[in-house]
Amino acid sequence: MPQGQVAVTPQDGLTTRQRRNRPLLAVHTGEMKGKSTAAFGMAMRAWNQGWPIAVYQFVKSAKWRVGEENALTALGRLHEQTGEGGPVVWHKMGSGWSWSRRQGTEVDHAADAAEGWAQIKRDLAAEAHRFYVLDEFTYPMTWGWVDVDDVVETLVHRPGTQHVVVTGRNAPQALVDAADLVVEMTKVKHPMDAGQKGQRGIEW
């Protein structure tokens, strides 16, 4: 692999190896597609390293099986059968915690989102996994269903060597400021501009 050159060497008392292996908080935001896809690509790299992976999928319907879910859960089964890679768990917040495509008041949905976040906090405190994808998690923060300050405090001070990727549009500024890696997806061109809708194998 090419050897990347860092722009600065901070005076933080860490060795190069310690600094290199410091767990990251990443945010994938912006208006364009690809935020979740990039996070799941990182999860596959983590799986290849043998790390336990957890995906917490907010907002999307529990009935919608995205291609990445099928691929990652298949890798989880491969780990169970052969020991290759790492274990994978996929939590659909649509299964009991969802506010998408079901009846309920905004108060109900806010309570469901808070319950989902509470589970993530428990898992982080227990160091249950090594790599986390909090998919579409910016939305419950934007809608005020989950406290942004609590999220930032928890993620910044998470124990151990747990990497976390948060995806979704309009990431709160406090989360962006706290993150180690921030990507903003911007549209240059999209097939829908020419009237072409999403298709299997590309969007799902």
PDB file of C-alpha atoms in Angstrom:
ATOM      1  CA  MET A   1       0.000   0.000   0.000  1.00  0.00           C
ATOM      2  CA  PRO A   2       1.226   3.546  -0.619  1.00  0.00           C
ATOM      3  CA  GLN A   3       2.700   5.252   2.389  1.00  0.00           C
ATOM      4  CA  GLY A   4       0.690   8.408   3.118  1.00  0.00           C
ATOM      5  CA  GLN A   5       2.541  11.425   4.407  1.00  0.00           C
ATOM      6  CA  VAL A   6       0.910  13.332   7.266  1.00  0.00           C
ATOM      7  CA  ALA A   7       0.703  17.105   7.021  1.00  0.00           C
ATOM      8  CA  VAL A   8       1.774  17.692  10.633  1.00  0.00           C
ATOM      9  CA  THR A   9       3.250  15.741  13.533  1.00  0.00           C
ATOM     10  CA  PRO A  10       1.343  16.762  16.666  1.00  0.00           C
ATOM     11  CA  GLN A  11       3.146  17.064  19.978  1.00  0.00           C
ATOM     12  CA  ASP A  12       0.749  14.737  21.765  1.00  0.00           C
ATOM     13  CA  GLY A  13       3.207  12.355  23.394  1.00  0.00           C
ATOM     14  CA  LEU A  14       2.059   9.423  21.244  1.00  0.00           C
ATOM     15  CA  THR A  15       4.263   7.209  19.127  1.00  0.00           C
ATOM     16  CA  THR A  16       3.599   6.986  15.410  1.00  0.00           C
ATOM     17  CA  ARG A  17       2.057   3.543  15.907  1.00  0.00           C
ATOM     18  CA  GLN A  18      -0.162   4.723  18.761  1.00  0.00           C
ATOM     19  CA  ARG A  19      -1.360   7.719  16.775  1.00  0.00           C
ATOM     20  CA  ARG A  20      -1.958   5.622  13.669  1.00  0.00           C
ATOM     21  CA  ASN A  21      -4.102   3.108  15.548  1.00  0.00           C
ATOM     22  CA  ARG A  22      -6.187   5.660  17.450  1.00  0.00           C
ATOM     23  CA  PRO A  23      -9.904   4.851  16.938  1.00  0.00           C
ATOM     24  CA  LEU A  24     -11.718   7.226  14.613  1.00  0.00           C
ATOM     25  CA  LEU A  25     -15.064   8.996  14.661  1.00  0.00           C
ATOM     26  CA  ALA A  26     -16.107   9.540  11.045  1.00  0.00           C
ATOM     27  CA  VAL A  27     -19.061  11.470   9.616  1.00  0.00           C
ATOM     28  CA  HIS A  28     -20.390  10.997   6.085  1.00  0.00           C
ATOM     29  CA  THR A  29     -22.790  13.826   5.283  1.00  0.00           C
ATOM     30  CA  GLY A  30     -23.953  15.950   2.349  1.00  0.00           C
ATOM     31  CA  GLU A  31     -26.804  15.992  -0.157  1.00  0.00           C
ATOM     32  CA  MET A  32     -25.482  13.379  -2.595  1.00  0.00           C
ATOM     33  CA  LYS A  33     -25.849   9.592  -2.538  1.00  0.00           C
ATOM     34  CA  GLY A  34     -23.012   7.356  -1.369  1.00  0.00           C
ATOM     35  CA  LYS A  35     -22.784   8.189   2.343  1.00  0.00           C
ATOM     36  CA  SER A  36     -24.004   4.833   3.580  1.00  0.00           C
ATOM     37  CA  THR A  37     -22.305   2.952   0.757  1.00  0.00           C
ATOM     38  CA  ALA A  38     -18.930   4.390   1.750  1.00  0.00           C
ATOM     39  CA  ALA A  39     -19.538   3.460   5.397  1.00  0.00           C
ATOM     40  CA  PHE A  40     -20.410  -0.116   4.467  1.00  0.00           C
ATOM     41  CA  GLY A  41     -17.265  -0.310   2.365  1.00  0.00           C
ATOM     42  CA  MET A  42     -15.279   0.628   5.475  1.00  0.00           C
ATOM     43  CA  ALA A  43     -17.190  -2.058   7.388  1.00  0.00           C
ATOM     44  CA  MET A  44     -16.051  -4.667   4.879  1.00  0.00           C
ATOM     45  CA  ARG A  45     -12.442  -3.626   5.436  1.00  0.00           C
ATOM     46  CA  ALA A  46     -13.031  -3.930   9.177  1.00  0.00           C
ATOM     47  CA  TRP A  47     -14.551  -7.398   8.691  1.00  0.00           C
ATOM     48  CA  ASN A  48     -11.443  -8.443   6.776  1.00  0.00           C
ATOM     49  CA  GLN A  49      -9.367  -7.478   9.835  1.00  0.00           C
ATOM     50  CA  GLY A  50     -11.462  -9.781  11.995  1.00  0.00           C
ATOM     51  CA  TRP A  51     -13.196  -6.947  13.866  1.00  0.00           C
ATOM     52  CA  PRO A  52     -16.712  -7.370  15.311  1.00  0.00           C
ATOM     53  CA  ILE A  53     -19.057  -5.125  13.311  1.00  0.00           C
ATOM     54  CA  ALA A  54     -22.410  -3.603  14.261  1.00  0.00           C
ATOM     55  CA  VAL A  55     -24.756  -1.687  11.979  1.00  0.00           C
ATOM     56  CA  TYR A  56     -27.574   0.370  13.478  1.00  0.00           C
ATOM     57  CA  GLN A  57     -29.857   1.410  10.649  1.00  0.00           C
ATOM     58  CA  PHE A  58     -32.176   4.323  11.376  1.00  0.00           C
ATOM     59  CA  VAL A  59     -35.024   5.709   9.267  1.00  0.00           C
ATOM     60  CA  LYS A  60     -35.053   3.184   6.414  1.00  0.00           C
ATOM     61  CA  SER A  61     -37.952   0.733   6.526  1.00  0.00           C
ATOM     62  CA  ALA A  62     -37.395  -2.540   8.368  1.00  0.00           C
ATOM     63  CA  LYS A  63     -38.900  -4.316   5.344  1.00  0.00           C
ATOM     64  CA  TRP A  64     -36.295  -2.885   2.995  1.00  0.00           C
ATOM     65  CA  ARG A  65     -33.343  -5.285   2.703  1.00  0.00           C
ATOM     66  CA  VAL A  66     -30.561  -3.253   1.151  1.00  0.00           C
ATOM     67  CA  GLY A  67     -27.798  -5.012  -0.743  1.00  0.00           C
ATOM     68  CA  GLU A  68     -25.200  -4.078   1.846  1.00  0.00           C
ATOM     69  CA  GLU A  69     -27.240  -5.822   4.539  1.00  0.00           C
ATOM     70  CA  ASN A  70     -27.364  -9.036   2.548  1.00  0.00           C
ATOM     71  CA  ALA A  71     -23.629  -8.860   1.839  1.00  0.00           C
ATOM     72  CA  LEU A  72     -22.551  -8.087   5.400  1.00  0.00           C
ATOM     73  CA  THR A  73     -24.854 -10.630   7.030  1.00  0.00           C
ATOM     74  CA  ALA A  74     -23.537 -13.217   4.573  1.00  0.00           C
ATOM     75  CA  LEU A  75     -20.021 -12.333   5.715  1.00  0.00           C
ATOM     76  CA  GLY A  76     -21.226 -12.754   9.291  1.00  0.00           C
ATOM     77  CA  ARG A  77     -22.448 -16.257   8.469  1.00  0.00           C
ATOM     78  CA  LEU A  78     -19.116 -17.014   6.804  1.00  0.00           C
ATOM     79  CA  HIS A  79     -17.371 -16.001  10.023  1.00  0.00           C
ATOM     80  CA  GLU A  80     -19.629 -18.295  12.058  1.00  0.00           C
ATOM     81  CA  GLN A  81     -18.934 -21.218   9.731  1.00  0.00           C
ATOM     82  CA  THR A  82     -15.215 -20.784   9.075  1.00  0.00           C
ATOM     83  CA  GLY A  83     -13.805 -18.248  11.524  1.00  0.00           C
ATOM     84  CA  GLU A  84     -12.795 -15.985   8.646  1.00  0.00           C
ATOM     85  CA  GLY A  85     -13.266 -12.253   9.141  1.00  0.00           C
ATOM     86  CA  GLY A  86     -15.289 -10.960  12.074  1.00  0.00           C
ATOM     87  CA  PRO A  87     -18.821 -11.311  13.488  1.00  0.00           C
ATOM     88  CA  VAL A  88     -21.540  -9.032  12.111  1.00  0.00           C
ATOM     89  CA  VAL A  89     -24.774  -7.825  13.700  1.00  0.00           C
ATOM     90  CA  TRP A  90     -27.308  -5.662  11.879  1.00  0.00           C
ATOM     91  CA  HIS A  91     -29.875  -3.818  13.969  1.00  0.00           C
ATOM     92  CA  LYS A  92     -32.841  -2.461  12.052  1.00  0.00           C
ATOM     93  CA  MET A  93     -34.332   0.348  14.038  1.00  0.00           C
ATOM     94  CA  GLY A  94     -37.439  -0.454  11.994  1.00  0.00           C
ATOM     95  CA  SER A  95     -37.913  -3.596  14.062  1.00  0.00           C
ATOM     96  CA  GLY A  96     -39.503  -2.120  17.156  1.00  0.00           C
ATOM     97  CA  TRP A  97     -37.622   1.179  17.145  1.00  0.00           C
ATOM     98  CA  SER A  98     -38.849   2.552  13.832  1.00  0.00           C
ATOM     99  CA  TRP A  99     -40.669   5.737  13.059  1.00  0.00           C
ATOM    100  CA  SER A 100     -40.587   5.080   9.310  1.00  0.00           C
ATOM    101  CA  ARG A 101     -43.627   3.791   7.450  1.00  0.00           C
ATOM    102  CA  ARG A 102     -45.745   3.021  10.465  1.00  0.00           C
ATOM    103  CA  GLN A 103     -48.446   4.726  12.465  1.00  0.00           C
ATOM    104  CA  GLY A 104     -47.572   6.776  15.507  1.00  0.00           C
ATOM    105  CA  THR A 105     -47.225  10.283  16.818  1.00  0.00           C
ATOM    106  CA  GLU A 106     -44.034  12.296  16.808  1.00  0.00           C
ATOM    107  CA  VAL A 107     -43.796  11.630  20.533  1.00  0.00           C
ATOM    108  CA  ASP A 108     -43.855   7.877  19.787  1.00  0.00           C
ATOM    109  CA  HIS A 109     -41.173   8.219  17.144  1.00  0.00           C
ATOM    110  CA  ALA A 110     -38.962  10.325  19.405  1.00  0.00           C
ATOM    111  CA  ALA A 111     -39.235   7.701  22.138  1.00  0.00           C
ATOM    112  CA  ASP A 112     -38.306   4.963  19.671  1.00  0.00           C
ATOM    113  CA  ALA A 113     -35.261   6.920  18.505  1.00  0.00           C
ATOM    114  CA  ALA A 114     -34.182   7.506  22.095  1.00  0.00           C
ATOM    115  CA  GLU A 115     -34.474   3.780  22.800  1.00  0.00           C
ATOM    116  CA  GLY A 116     -32.308   3.002  19.783  1.00  0.00           C
ATOM    117  CA  TRP A 117     -29.656   5.475  20.919  1.00  0.00           C
ATOM    118  CA  ALA A 118     -29.773   4.030  24.431  1.00  0.00           C
ATOM    119  CA  GLN A 119     -28.925   0.604  22.989  1.00  0.00           C
ATOM    120  CA  ILE A 120     -25.959   2.057  21.103  1.00  0.00           C
ATOM    121  CA  LYS A 121     -24.731   3.708  24.308  1.00  0.00           C
ATOM    122  CA  ARG A 122     -24.939   0.393  26.147  1.00  0.00           C
ATOM    123  CA  ASP A 123     -22.985  -1.366  23.413  1.00  0.00           C
ATOM    124  CA  LEU A 124     -20.304   1.318  23.349  1.00  0.00           C
ATOM    125  CA  ALA A 125     -19.939   1.229  27.135  1.00  0.00           C
ATOM    126  CA  ALA A 126     -19.579  -2.570  27.005  1.00  0.00           C
ATOM    127  CA  GLU A 127     -17.131  -2.348  24.074  1.00  0.00           C
ATOM    128  CA  ALA A 128     -19.381  -4.883  22.369  1.00  0.00           C
ATOM    129  CA  HIS A 129     -17.984  -4.252  18.885  1.00  0.00           C
ATOM    130  CA  ARG A 130     -14.919  -2.801  17.181  1.00  0.00           C
ATOM    131  CA  PHE A 131     -16.568  -1.045  14.218  1.00  0.00           C
ATOM    132  CA  TYR A 132     -19.949   0.705  14.268  1.00  0.00           C
ATOM    133  CA  VAL A 133     -22.059   2.130  11.455  1.00  0.00           C
ATOM    134  CA  LEU A 134     -24.799   4.479  12.713  1.00  0.00           C
ATOM    135  CA  ASP A 135     -26.636   4.697   9.419  1.00  0.00           C
ATOM    136  CA  GLU A 136     -28.877   7.723   8.798  1.00  0.00           C
ATOM    137  CA  PHE A 137     -28.352   8.720  12.429  1.00  0.00           C
ATOM    138  CA  THR A 138     -28.104  12.433  11.662  1.00  0.00           C
ATOM    139  CA  TYR A 139     -31.869  12.573  11.110  1.00  0.00           C
ATOM    140  CA  PRO A 140     -33.070  11.835  14.665  1.00  0.00           C
ATOM    141  CA  MET A 141     -30.513  14.392  15.851  1.00  0.00           C
ATOM    142  CA  THR A 142     -31.744  16.984  13.348  1.00  0.00           C
ATOM    143  CA  TRP A 143     -35.370  16.343  14.318  1.00  0.00           C
ATOM    144  CA  GLY A 144     -34.555  16.757  18.017  1.00  0.00           C
ATOM    145  CA  TRP A 145     -35.407  13.175  18.946  1.00  0.00           C
ATOM    146  CA  VAL A 146     -31.879  12.478  20.212  1.00  0.00           C
ATOM    147  CA  ASP A 147     -29.808  15.032  22.114  1.00  0.00           C
ATOM    148  CA  VAL A 148     -26.832  16.139  20.014  1.00  0.00           C
ATOM    149  CA  ASP A 149     -24.688  17.047  23.029  1.00  0.00           C
ATOM    150  CA  ASP A 150     -25.255  13.599  24.530  1.00  0.00           C
ATOM    151  CA  VAL A 151     -24.310  11.937  21.252  1.00  0.00           C
ATOM    152  CA  VAL A 152     -21.115  13.968  20.906  1.00  0.00           C
ATOM    153  CA  GLU A 153     -20.132  13.438  24.549  1.00  0.00           C
ATOM    154  CA  THR A 154     -20.704   9.690  24.301  1.00  0.00           C
ATOM    155  CA  LEU A 155     -18.883   9.228  21.011  1.00  0.00           C
ATOM    156  CA  VAL A 156     -15.906  11.409  21.934  1.00  0.00           C
ATOM    157  CA  HIS A 157     -15.394   9.598  25.247  1.00  0.00           C
ATOM    158  CA  ARG A 158     -16.189   6.045  24.100  1.00  0.00           C
ATOM    159  CA  PRO A 159     -13.791   3.529  25.666  1.00  0.00           C
ATOM    160  CA  GLY A 160     -11.344   1.195  23.999  1.00  0.00           C
ATOM    161  CA  THR A 161     -10.582   1.027  20.294  1.00  0.00           C
ATOM    162  CA  GLN A 162     -14.063   1.403  18.839  1.00  0.00           C
ATOM    163  CA  HIS A 163     -14.371   3.052  15.420  1.00  0.00           C
ATOM    164  CA  VAL A 164     -17.690   4.775  14.666  1.00  0.00           C
ATOM    165  CA  VAL A 165     -19.098   6.054  11.354  1.00  0.00           C
ATOM    166  CA  VAL A 166     -22.225   8.242  11.354  1.00  0.00           C
ATOM    167  CA  THR A 167     -24.073   8.828   8.090  1.00  0.00           C
ATOM    168  CA  GLY A 168     -26.858  11.151   6.941  1.00  0.00           C
ATOM    169  CA  ARG A 169     -27.559  14.630   5.603  1.00  0.00           C
ATOM    170  CA  ASN A 170     -27.214  17.831   7.599  1.00  0.00           C
ATOM    171  CA  ALA A 171     -24.855  16.505  10.252  1.00  0.00           C
ATOM    172  CA  PRO A 172     -24.979  18.789  13.319  1.00  0.00           C
ATOM    173  CA  GLN A 173     -22.011  21.143  13.510  1.00  0.00           C
ATOM    174  CA  ALA A 174     -21.062  19.873  16.966  1.00  0.00           C
ATOM    175  CA  LEU A 175     -20.720  16.354  15.579  1.00  0.00           C
ATOM    176  CA  VAL A 176     -18.691  17.598  12.616  1.00  0.00           C
ATOM    177  CA  ASP A 177     -16.389  19.521  14.959  1.00  0.00           C
ATOM    178  CA  ALA A 178     -15.849  16.461  17.161  1.00  0.00           C
ATOM    179  CA  ALA A 179     -15.179  14.015  14.322  1.00  0.00           C
ATOM    180  CA  ASP A 180     -11.739  12.932  13.131  1.00  0.00           C
ATOM    181  CA  LEU A 181     -12.858  12.361   9.538  1.00  0.00           C
ATOM    182  CA  VAL A 182     -15.655  14.232   7.776  1.00  0.00           C
ATOM    183  CA  VAL A 183     -16.772  13.692   4.192  1.00  0.00           C
ATOM    184  CA  GLU A 184     -19.398  15.826   2.490  1.00  0.00           C
ATOM    185  CA  MET A 185     -20.979  14.228  -0.564  1.00  0.00           C
ATOM    186  CA  THR A 186     -21.789  16.858  -3.181  1.00  0.00           C
ATOM    187  CA  LYS A 187     -23.586  16.312  -6.457  1.00  0.00           C
ATOM    188  CA  VAL A 188     -21.842  17.059  -9.718  1.00  0.00           C
ATOM    189  CA  LYS A 189     -24.192  15.001 -11.857  1.00  0.00           C
ATOM    190  CA  HIS A 190     -26.935  12.423 -11.243  1.00  0.00           C
ATOM    191  CA  PRO A 191     -29.012  10.184 -13.561  1.00  0.00           C
ATOM    192  CA  MET A 192     -32.221  11.516 -12.008  1.00  0.00           C
ATOM    193  CA  ASP A 193     -31.372  14.897 -13.531  1.00  0.00           C
ATOM    194  CA  ALA A 194     -32.077  13.226 -16.872  1.00  0.00           C
ATOM    195  CA  GLY A 195     -35.214  11.452 -15.620  1.00  0.00           C
ATOM    196  CA  GLN A 196     -33.626   8.091 -14.808  1.00  0.00           C
ATOM    197  CA  LYS A 197     -34.774   6.528 -11.555  1.00  0.00           C
ATOM    198  CA  GLY A 198     -32.730   4.309  -9.246  1.00  0.00           C
ATOM    199  CA  GLN A 199     -32.020   0.738 -10.319  1.00  0.00           C
ATOM    200  CA  ARG A 200     -31.136  -2.581  -8.709  1.00  0.00           C
ATOM    201  CA  GLY A 201     -27.438  -3.225  -8.335  1.00  0.00           C
ATOM    202  CA  ILE A 202     -26.727   0.511  -8.142  1.00  0.00           C
ATOM    203  CA  GLU A 203     -29.073   1.985  -5.529  1.00  0.00           C
ATOM    204  CA  TRP A 204     -29.940  -1.283  -3.785  1.00  0.00           C
TER     205      TRP A 204
END
